[in-house]
Short mmCIF file of C-alpha atoms in Angstrom, two decimals:
data_model
loop_
_atom_site.label_atom_id
_atom_site.label_comp_id
_atom_site.label_asym_id
_atom_site.label_seq_id
_atom_site.Cartn_x
_atom_site.Cartn_y
_atom_site.Cartn_z
CA MET S 230 6.94 4.10 67.17
CA ALA S 231 7.41 5.69 63.75
CA SER S 232 5.86 3.91 60.81
CA HIS S 233 7.67 3.18 57.55
CA GLY S 234 7.92 6.31 55.42
CA ALA S 235 7.16 8.54 58.45
CA ARG S 236 7.73 12.26 58.27
CA GLY S 237 10.38 13.89 60.41
CA ARG S 238 9.58 15.81 63.60
CA SER S 239 9.42 19.00 61.55
CA GLY S 240 6.64 17.48 59.42
CA GLY S 241 8.85 17.32 56.33
CA ARG S 242 11.26 14.73 54.99
CA PRO S 243 13.25 12.85 57.65
CA THR S 244 16.65 14.42 58.22
CA LEU S 245 20.11 13.00 58.73
CA GLU S 246 19.97 14.18 62.38
CA GLU S 247 16.74 12.26 62.97
CA VAL S 248 18.28 9.10 61.53
CA ALA S 249 21.27 9.58 63.84
CA ALA S 250 19.01 10.00 66.88
CA ARG S 251 16.97 6.93 66.00
CA ALA S 252 20.15 4.82 65.52
CA GLY S 253 21.84 6.26 68.63
CA VAL S 254 24.92 7.43 66.74
CA GLY S 255 26.41 10.70 65.56
CA ARG S 256 25.51 12.51 62.33
CA GLY S 257 28.96 11.80 60.88
CA THR S 258 28.50 8.06 61.40
CA VAL S 259 25.22 8.11 59.49
CA SER S 260 26.94 9.99 56.67
CA ARG S 261 29.71 7.38 56.52
CA VAL S 262 27.20 4.51 56.32
CA ILE S 263 25.19 6.20 53.56
CA ASN S 264 28.34 6.90 51.56
CA GLY S 265 29.57 3.31 51.87
CA SER S 266 32.59 3.97 54.06
CA PRO S 267 34.28 0.81 55.41
CA ARG S 268 35.17 2.67 58.64
CA VAL S 269 31.97 1.57 60.39
CA SER S 270 31.33 -1.60 62.42
CA ASP S 271 28.78 -4.13 61.21
CA ALA S 272 26.56 -3.51 64.25
CA THR S 273 26.56 0.26 63.74
CA ARG S 274 25.89 -0.13 60.03
CA ALA S 275 22.90 -2.39 60.78
CA ALA S 276 21.50 0.11 63.31
CA VAL S 277 21.78 3.00 60.86
CA GLU S 278 20.25 1.01 57.99
CA ALA S 279 17.34 0.02 60.25
CA ALA S 280 16.77 3.67 61.21
CA VAL S 281 16.87 4.69 57.55
CA ALA S 282 14.24 2.06 56.71
CA GLU S 283 11.98 2.96 59.66
CA LEU S 284 12.01 6.70 58.92
CA GLY S 285 11.93 6.35 55.15
CA TYR S 286 14.99 8.57 54.85
CA VAL S 287 16.08 9.38 51.28
CA PRO S 288 19.62 10.84 50.89
CA ASN S 289 19.78 14.24 49.24
CA THR S 290 22.22 13.30 46.49
CA ALA S 291 22.25 16.79 45.03
CA ALA S 292 23.34 18.31 48.34
CA ARG S 293 25.94 15.61 48.85
CA ALA S 294 27.37 16.19 45.40
CA LEU S 295 27.48 19.96 45.92
CA ALA S 296 29.24 19.60 49.26
CA ALA S 297 31.81 17.31 47.69
CA ASN S 298 32.25 19.63 44.69
CA ARG S 299 30.85 16.91 42.44
CA THR S 300 28.02 16.62 39.95
CA ASP S 301 27.43 12.85 40.10
CA ALA S 302 27.43 12.84 36.29
CA ILE S 303 29.74 11.23 33.73
CA ALA S 304 29.88 12.06 30.03
CA LEU S 305 30.37 9.40 27.38
CA VAL S 306 31.83 11.41 24.51
CA VAL S 307 31.83 10.00 20.97
CA PRO S 308 33.88 12.10 18.51
CA GLU S 309 32.03 10.58 15.55
CA PRO S 310 28.88 11.43 13.57
CA GLU S 311 25.66 10.07 15.08
CA THR S 312 25.10 7.97 11.95
CA ARG S 313 28.23 5.94 12.62
CA PHE S 314 27.34 5.49 16.29
CA PHE S 315 23.99 3.90 15.45
CA ALA S 316 25.33 1.89 12.49
CA GLU S 317 28.18 0.04 14.27
CA PRO S 318 27.48 -2.54 17.00
CA TYR S 319 30.76 -1.63 18.73
CA PHE S 320 29.23 1.53 20.16
CA SER S 321 26.00 -0.05 21.43
CA ASP S 322 27.98 -2.86 23.10
CA MET S 323 30.26 -0.30 24.74
CA LEU S 324 27.27 1.72 25.95
CA ARG S 325 25.70 -1.46 27.37
CA GLY S 326 28.83 -2.23 29.39
CA VAL S 327 29.12 1.34 30.68
CA GLY S 328 25.45 1.40 31.67
CA ALA S 329 25.72 -1.92 33.50
CA ALA S 330 28.74 -0.70 35.47
CA LEU S 331 26.92 2.49 36.52
CA SER S 332 23.65 0.77 37.46
CA ASP S 333 24.70 0.31 41.10
CA THR S 334 25.96 3.87 41.54
CA GLN S 335 24.38 7.30 41.90
CA MET S 336 26.10 8.50 38.72
CA GLN S 337 24.09 9.80 35.77
CA LEU S 338 25.38 9.09 32.24
CA LEU S 339 25.33 11.74 29.51
CA LEU S 340 25.84 10.72 25.88
CA ILE S 341 27.52 13.50 23.89
CA PHE S 342 28.45 13.49 20.20
CA ALA S 343 31.43 15.59 19.16
CA GLY S 344 32.01 14.71 15.53
CA SER S 345 32.22 18.27 14.18
CA ASP S 346 34.17 21.40 15.09
CA ARG S 347 30.97 23.08 16.27
CA GLU S 348 30.07 20.14 18.50
CA ARG S 349 33.59 20.07 19.95
CA GLN S 350 33.40 23.78 20.74
CA ARG S 351 30.08 23.32 22.54
CA LEU S 352 31.56 20.38 24.44
CA ALA S 353 34.60 22.42 25.48
CA GLU S 354 32.36 25.14 26.91
CA TYR S 355 30.20 22.56 28.69
CA LEU S 356 33.15 20.77 30.26
CA ALA S 357 34.90 24.01 31.22
CA ALA S 358 31.91 24.73 33.45
CA HIS S 359 32.71 21.46 35.31
CA ARG S 360 29.24 20.01 34.79
CA VAL S 361 30.53 16.42 34.89
CA ASP S 362 32.89 14.58 37.21
CA GLY S 363 34.64 12.64 34.46
CA VAL S 364 34.65 11.73 30.80
CA LEU S 365 34.78 8.49 28.84
CA LEU S 366 36.16 8.99 25.32
CA VAL S 367 35.24 6.36 22.73
CA SER S 368 36.74 6.04 19.22
CA VAL S 369 39.60 8.51 19.56
CA HIS S 370 41.74 9.39 16.54
CA ALA S 371 45.43 10.29 16.74
CA ASP S 372 44.88 14.00 16.04
CA ASP S 373 41.77 14.39 18.20
CA PRO S 374 42.12 17.53 20.39
CA LEU S 375 39.68 16.30 23.05
CA PRO S 376 42.11 14.28 25.23
CA ASP S 377 44.53 17.21 25.56
CA MET S 378 41.62 19.54 26.32
CA LEU S 379 40.51 17.25 29.15
CA SER S 380 44.03 17.24 30.56
CA ARG S 381 44.16 21.05 30.50
CA LEU S 382 40.80 21.24 32.29
CA GLU S 383 42.01 18.64 34.82
CA ILE S 384 38.91 16.53 34.23
CA PRO S 385 39.40 12.80 34.95
CA ALA S 386 39.18 10.86 31.70
CA VAL S 387 39.54 7.33 30.35
CA ILE S 388 39.72 6.51 26.63
CA SER S 389 38.78 3.34 24.78
CA GLY S 390 42.17 2.60 23.31
CA PRO S 391 45.32 4.74 23.42
CA ARG S 392 46.14 7.30 20.73
CA SER S 393 49.69 5.92 20.52
CA ALA S 394 52.20 3.82 22.42
CA ALA S 395 53.03 6.96 24.44
CA GLU S 396 49.48 7.55 25.71
CA THR S 397 49.31 9.60 28.95
CA LEU S 398 45.62 9.19 29.76
CA ALA S 399 44.22 6.05 31.35
CA SER S 400 42.88 3.71 28.67
CA VAL S 401 41.15 0.38 28.15
CA ASP S 402 41.61 -1.58 24.94
CA SER S 403 41.50 -5.07 23.51
CA ASP S 404 44.62 -6.85 22.24
CA ASN S 405 44.39 -5.59 18.67
CA TYR S 406 47.81 -6.96 17.75
CA GLY S 407 47.12 -10.40 19.20
CA GLY S 408 43.63 -10.54 17.71
CA ALA S 409 44.95 -9.83 14.21
CA ARG S 410 47.60 -12.52 14.63
CA GLN S 411 44.91 -15.02 15.63
CA ALA S 412 42.92 -14.19 12.51
CA VAL S 413 45.84 -14.57 10.10
CA GLU S 414 47.20 -17.70 11.80
CA HIS S 415 43.74 -19.24 11.48
CA LEU S 416 43.67 -18.50 7.75
CA ILE S 417 47.19 -19.84 7.23
CA GLY S 418 46.28 -22.96 9.20
CA GLY S 419 43.36 -23.46 6.83
CA GLY S 420 45.70 -23.56 3.85
CA ARG S 421 45.24 -19.98 2.62
CA ARG S 422 48.31 -18.46 1.02
CA THR S 423 47.33 -15.09 -0.50
CA ILE S 424 45.77 -13.26 2.44
CA ALA S 425 44.60 -9.68 2.05
CA HIS S 426 43.85 -7.17 4.78
CA ILE S 427 41.27 -4.36 4.72
CA THR S 428 42.37 -1.95 7.43
CA GLY S 429 40.44 0.32 9.72
CA ARG S 430 41.05 4.06 9.86
CA LEU S 431 44.79 4.46 10.00
CA ASP S 432 44.60 7.43 12.37
CA VAL S 433 43.27 4.99 14.99
CA TYR S 434 46.03 3.26 16.95
CA GLY S 435 44.05 0.02 17.24
CA ALA S 436 43.87 -0.22 13.44
CA GLN S 437 47.63 0.28 13.23
CA ARG S 438 48.19 -2.53 15.73
CA ARG S 439 45.97 -4.85 13.67
CA ILE S 440 48.14 -4.21 10.61
CA ASP S 441 51.23 -4.98 12.72
CA GLY S 442 49.67 -8.27 13.85
CA TYR S 443 48.74 -9.16 10.27
CA ARG S 444 52.25 -8.53 8.97
CA ASP S 445 54.04 -10.33 11.80
CA ALA S 446 51.79 -13.40 11.55
CA LEU S 447 52.64 -13.70 7.85
CA ARG S 448 56.37 -13.24 8.42
CA ASP S 449 56.49 -15.74 11.29
CA ALA S 450 54.80 -18.32 9.04
CA GLY S 451 57.41 -17.77 6.34
CA HIS S 452 55.16 -15.74 4.04
CA GLU S 453 56.28 -12.58 2.30
CA VAL S 454 54.29 -9.46 3.16
CA ASP S 455 52.88 -8.07 -0.08
CA GLU S 456 51.81 -4.45 0.42
CA LEU S 457 49.51 -4.78 -2.62
CA LEU S 458 47.35 -7.05 -0.46
CA ILE S 459 46.74 -4.28 2.10
CA GLU S 460 43.92 -1.83 1.31
CA PRO S 461 42.92 1.09 3.57
CA GLY S 462 39.39 1.07 4.94
CA ASP S 463 37.44 3.07 7.50
CA PHE S 464 35.55 0.42 9.53
CA SER S 465 32.38 1.05 7.45
CA GLU S 466 30.39 -1.24 5.15
CA ASP S 467 30.86 1.01 2.12
CA GLY S 468 34.57 1.21 2.89
CA GLY S 469 34.75 -2.59 2.97
CA ARG S 470 32.94 -2.90 -0.35
CA HIS S 471 35.21 -0.39 -2.13
CA ALA S 472 38.39 -1.79 -0.59
CA MET S 473 37.45 -5.35 -1.59
CA ALA S 474 36.77 -4.29 -5.18
CA ALA S 475 40.16 -2.57 -5.33
CA LEU S 476 41.92 -5.66 -3.96
CA LEU S 477 40.23 -7.98 -6.46
CA GLU S 478 41.26 -5.72 -9.33
CA ARG S 479 44.84 -5.57 -8.11
CA ARG S 480 45.24 -9.15 -6.84
CA PRO S 481 42.54 -11.40 -8.37
CA ASP S 482 44.45 -14.44 -7.07
CA LEU S 483 43.77 -13.66 -3.37
CA ASP S 484 42.19 -16.52 -1.43
CA ALA S 485 41.51 -14.94 1.97
CA VAL S 486 40.64 -11.59 3.52
CA PHE S 487 41.04 -10.34 7.07
CA ALA S 488 38.79 -7.30 7.59
CA ALA S 489 39.34 -4.84 10.44
CA SER S 490 35.68 -5.03 11.56
CA ASP S 491 32.58 -7.13 11.03
CA VAL S 492 30.88 -4.18 9.33
CA THR S 493 33.82 -3.92 6.92
CA ALA S 494 33.62 -7.68 6.31
CA ALA S 495 29.93 -7.33 5.43
CA GLY S 496 30.86 -4.82 2.73
CA ALA S 497 33.67 -7.06 1.48
CA ARG S 498 31.22 -9.97 1.20
CA HIS S 499 29.01 -7.95 -1.15
CA ALA S 500 31.97 -7.15 -3.41
CA LEU S 501 33.12 -10.76 -3.43
CA ARG S 502 29.66 -11.98 -4.42
CA ASP S 503 29.38 -9.29 -7.11
CA ALA S 504 32.64 -10.67 -8.53
CA GLY S 505 31.31 -14.25 -8.49
CA ARG S 506 33.59 -15.38 -5.62
CA ARG S 507 32.20 -18.00 -3.26
CA ILE S 508 32.77 -17.79 0.50
CA PRO S 509 34.65 -19.76 1.76
CA ASP S 510 35.29 -21.98 -1.29
CA ASP S 511 37.11 -19.33 -3.31
CA VAL S 512 37.89 -16.74 -0.64
CA ALA S 513 37.87 -17.17 3.14
CA LEU S 514 36.67 -14.15 5.13
CA VAL S 515 37.41 -13.13 8.73
CA GLY S 516 36.12 -10.06 10.57
CA TYR S 517 36.77 -8.38 13.89
CA ASP S 518 34.47 -7.63 16.89
CA ASP S 519 32.28 -10.79 16.85
CA SER S 520 29.16 -8.62 16.74
CA ALA S 521 25.61 -9.72 15.91
CA ILE S 522 26.49 -9.00 12.28
CA ALA S 523 28.99 -11.88 12.32
CA ARG S 524 26.44 -14.38 13.60
CA HIS S 525 23.74 -13.35 11.12
CA MET S 526 25.82 -13.16 7.94
CA ASP S 527 25.48 -15.79 5.23
CA PRO S 528 27.65 -17.73 5.71
CA PRO S 529 28.19 -16.91 9.40
CA LEU S 530 31.37 -14.89 9.78
CA THR S 531 34.53 -16.03 11.53
CA SER S 532 35.50 -13.09 13.73
CA VAL S 533 37.87 -11.97 16.47
CA ARG S 534 35.87 -11.39 19.63
CA GLN S 535 36.91 -8.40 21.65
CA PRO S 536 35.16 -8.10 25.03
CA ILE S 537 33.52 -4.74 24.32
CA GLU S 538 31.02 -4.77 27.19
CA GLU S 539 33.79 -5.76 29.59
CA MET S 540 35.88 -2.89 28.21
CA GLY S 541 33.02 -0.50 29.00
CA ARG S 542 32.80 -1.79 32.58
CA ALA S 543 36.57 -1.54 33.01
CA MET S 544 36.54 2.05 31.74
CA ILE S 545 33.96 2.96 34.38
CA ASP S 546 36.01 1.27 37.12
CA LEU S 547 39.10 3.23 36.13
CA LEU S 548 37.20 6.51 35.81
CA LEU S 549 35.42 6.21 39.16
CA ALA S 550 38.77 5.48 40.80
CA GLU S 551 40.18 8.66 39.28
CA VAL S 552 37.14 10.71 40.29
CA ALA S 553 37.41 9.43 43.89
CA ASP S 554 41.13 10.31 43.94
CA ARG S 555 40.62 13.79 42.51
CA ARG S 556 42.76 16.35 44.33
CA PRO S 557 44.51 19.54 43.18
CA SER S 558 47.02 18.53 40.52
CA ALA S 559 49.90 20.10 42.42
CA SER S 560 49.37 17.66 45.29
CA ARG S 561 48.91 14.46 43.38
CA GLU S 562 50.62 12.25 40.84
CA LEU S 563 47.88 10.21 39.22
CA GLU S 564 48.93 6.75 38.16
CA ARG S 565 48.28 6.34 34.44
CA ARG S 566 46.84 2.92 33.77
CA GLN S 567 46.75 1.20 30.39
CA MET S 568 44.54 -1.88 30.46
CA VAL S 569 44.55 -4.40 27.60
CA LEU S 570 41.97 -7.22 27.52
CA ALA S 571 42.41 -10.52 25.71
CA THR S 572 40.70 -11.38 22.40
CA GLU S 573 39.41 -14.72 21.10
CA LEU S 574 38.95 -16.05 17.60
CA VAL S 575 35.45 -17.46 16.96
CA ALA S 576 35.56 -19.75 13.92
CA ARG S 577 32.47 -20.04 11.71
CA ALA S 578 31.61 -21.13 8.17
CA SER S 579 33.13 -18.13 6.34
CA SER S 580 36.64 -19.52 6.77
#
């Protein structure tokens, strides 16, 4: 009887044929069990798994991938500078969710930055060689050429938030509109009347939807929308600081601020304190993301929680489904899925 980890009859690694002989089934049946096919009975699956354990068989994933015209690799592409990736908790939370979703698969994850023209050119050459099975795109701007390039190359792709309401690629996003409404309704419910908004980058569709939610929440509560209370930002701390200073100069009577991210809110807090404004006594402050920054601010920041890790897992689920369904484009109509996950307001001392 063979011992655990035994060598095959040839003296090398145990082969698929030897596993089949030990289990008393055909080679194709062993292949189906190893690849997780449901078209195998429980008894047959148990026999094959026992033979695998007895012989110490290790699947040759490289050969399997080559035979299936796959690489067993996925690229997480971030069209932003590396400094922003490491400065904003959104990206680390997204990466955590993606990694967790891939942990039970054979897929390898590649992290690729494409924030400059040179980096995008290198990425285009890399992807054109079909070195990955699919791509996750995070933080996509409206004019970003990467999604269209992926479509031309017929590489399965999922993006974290659509570029517009007419998005053609599969996407996963949080309810930016609803989250912004929650934030403003909370401020109105707390008696605030002059509520400012520091936006995110306006070439990001999610930031546009947050402005829409801000405006509609004010209108539905009977408040006039004052465009002087809206100041463009870029999701960064410096952007929040500069935007807050501009708002205070223009509308010193403001009594609340909804910032498009927690990082932006941290910058706004510095500007408010520099101006001698107390939070929340003089000005209430609400952020977006519910990151670690929100919990550790002084005072702790009220923030809209978007399920970023869950978004990362959902993106992987969608992408793996597209990779599994990959056939020549002429023979398939891929269903384009747009997934939107709910947000939740987490109230803390800043409001």
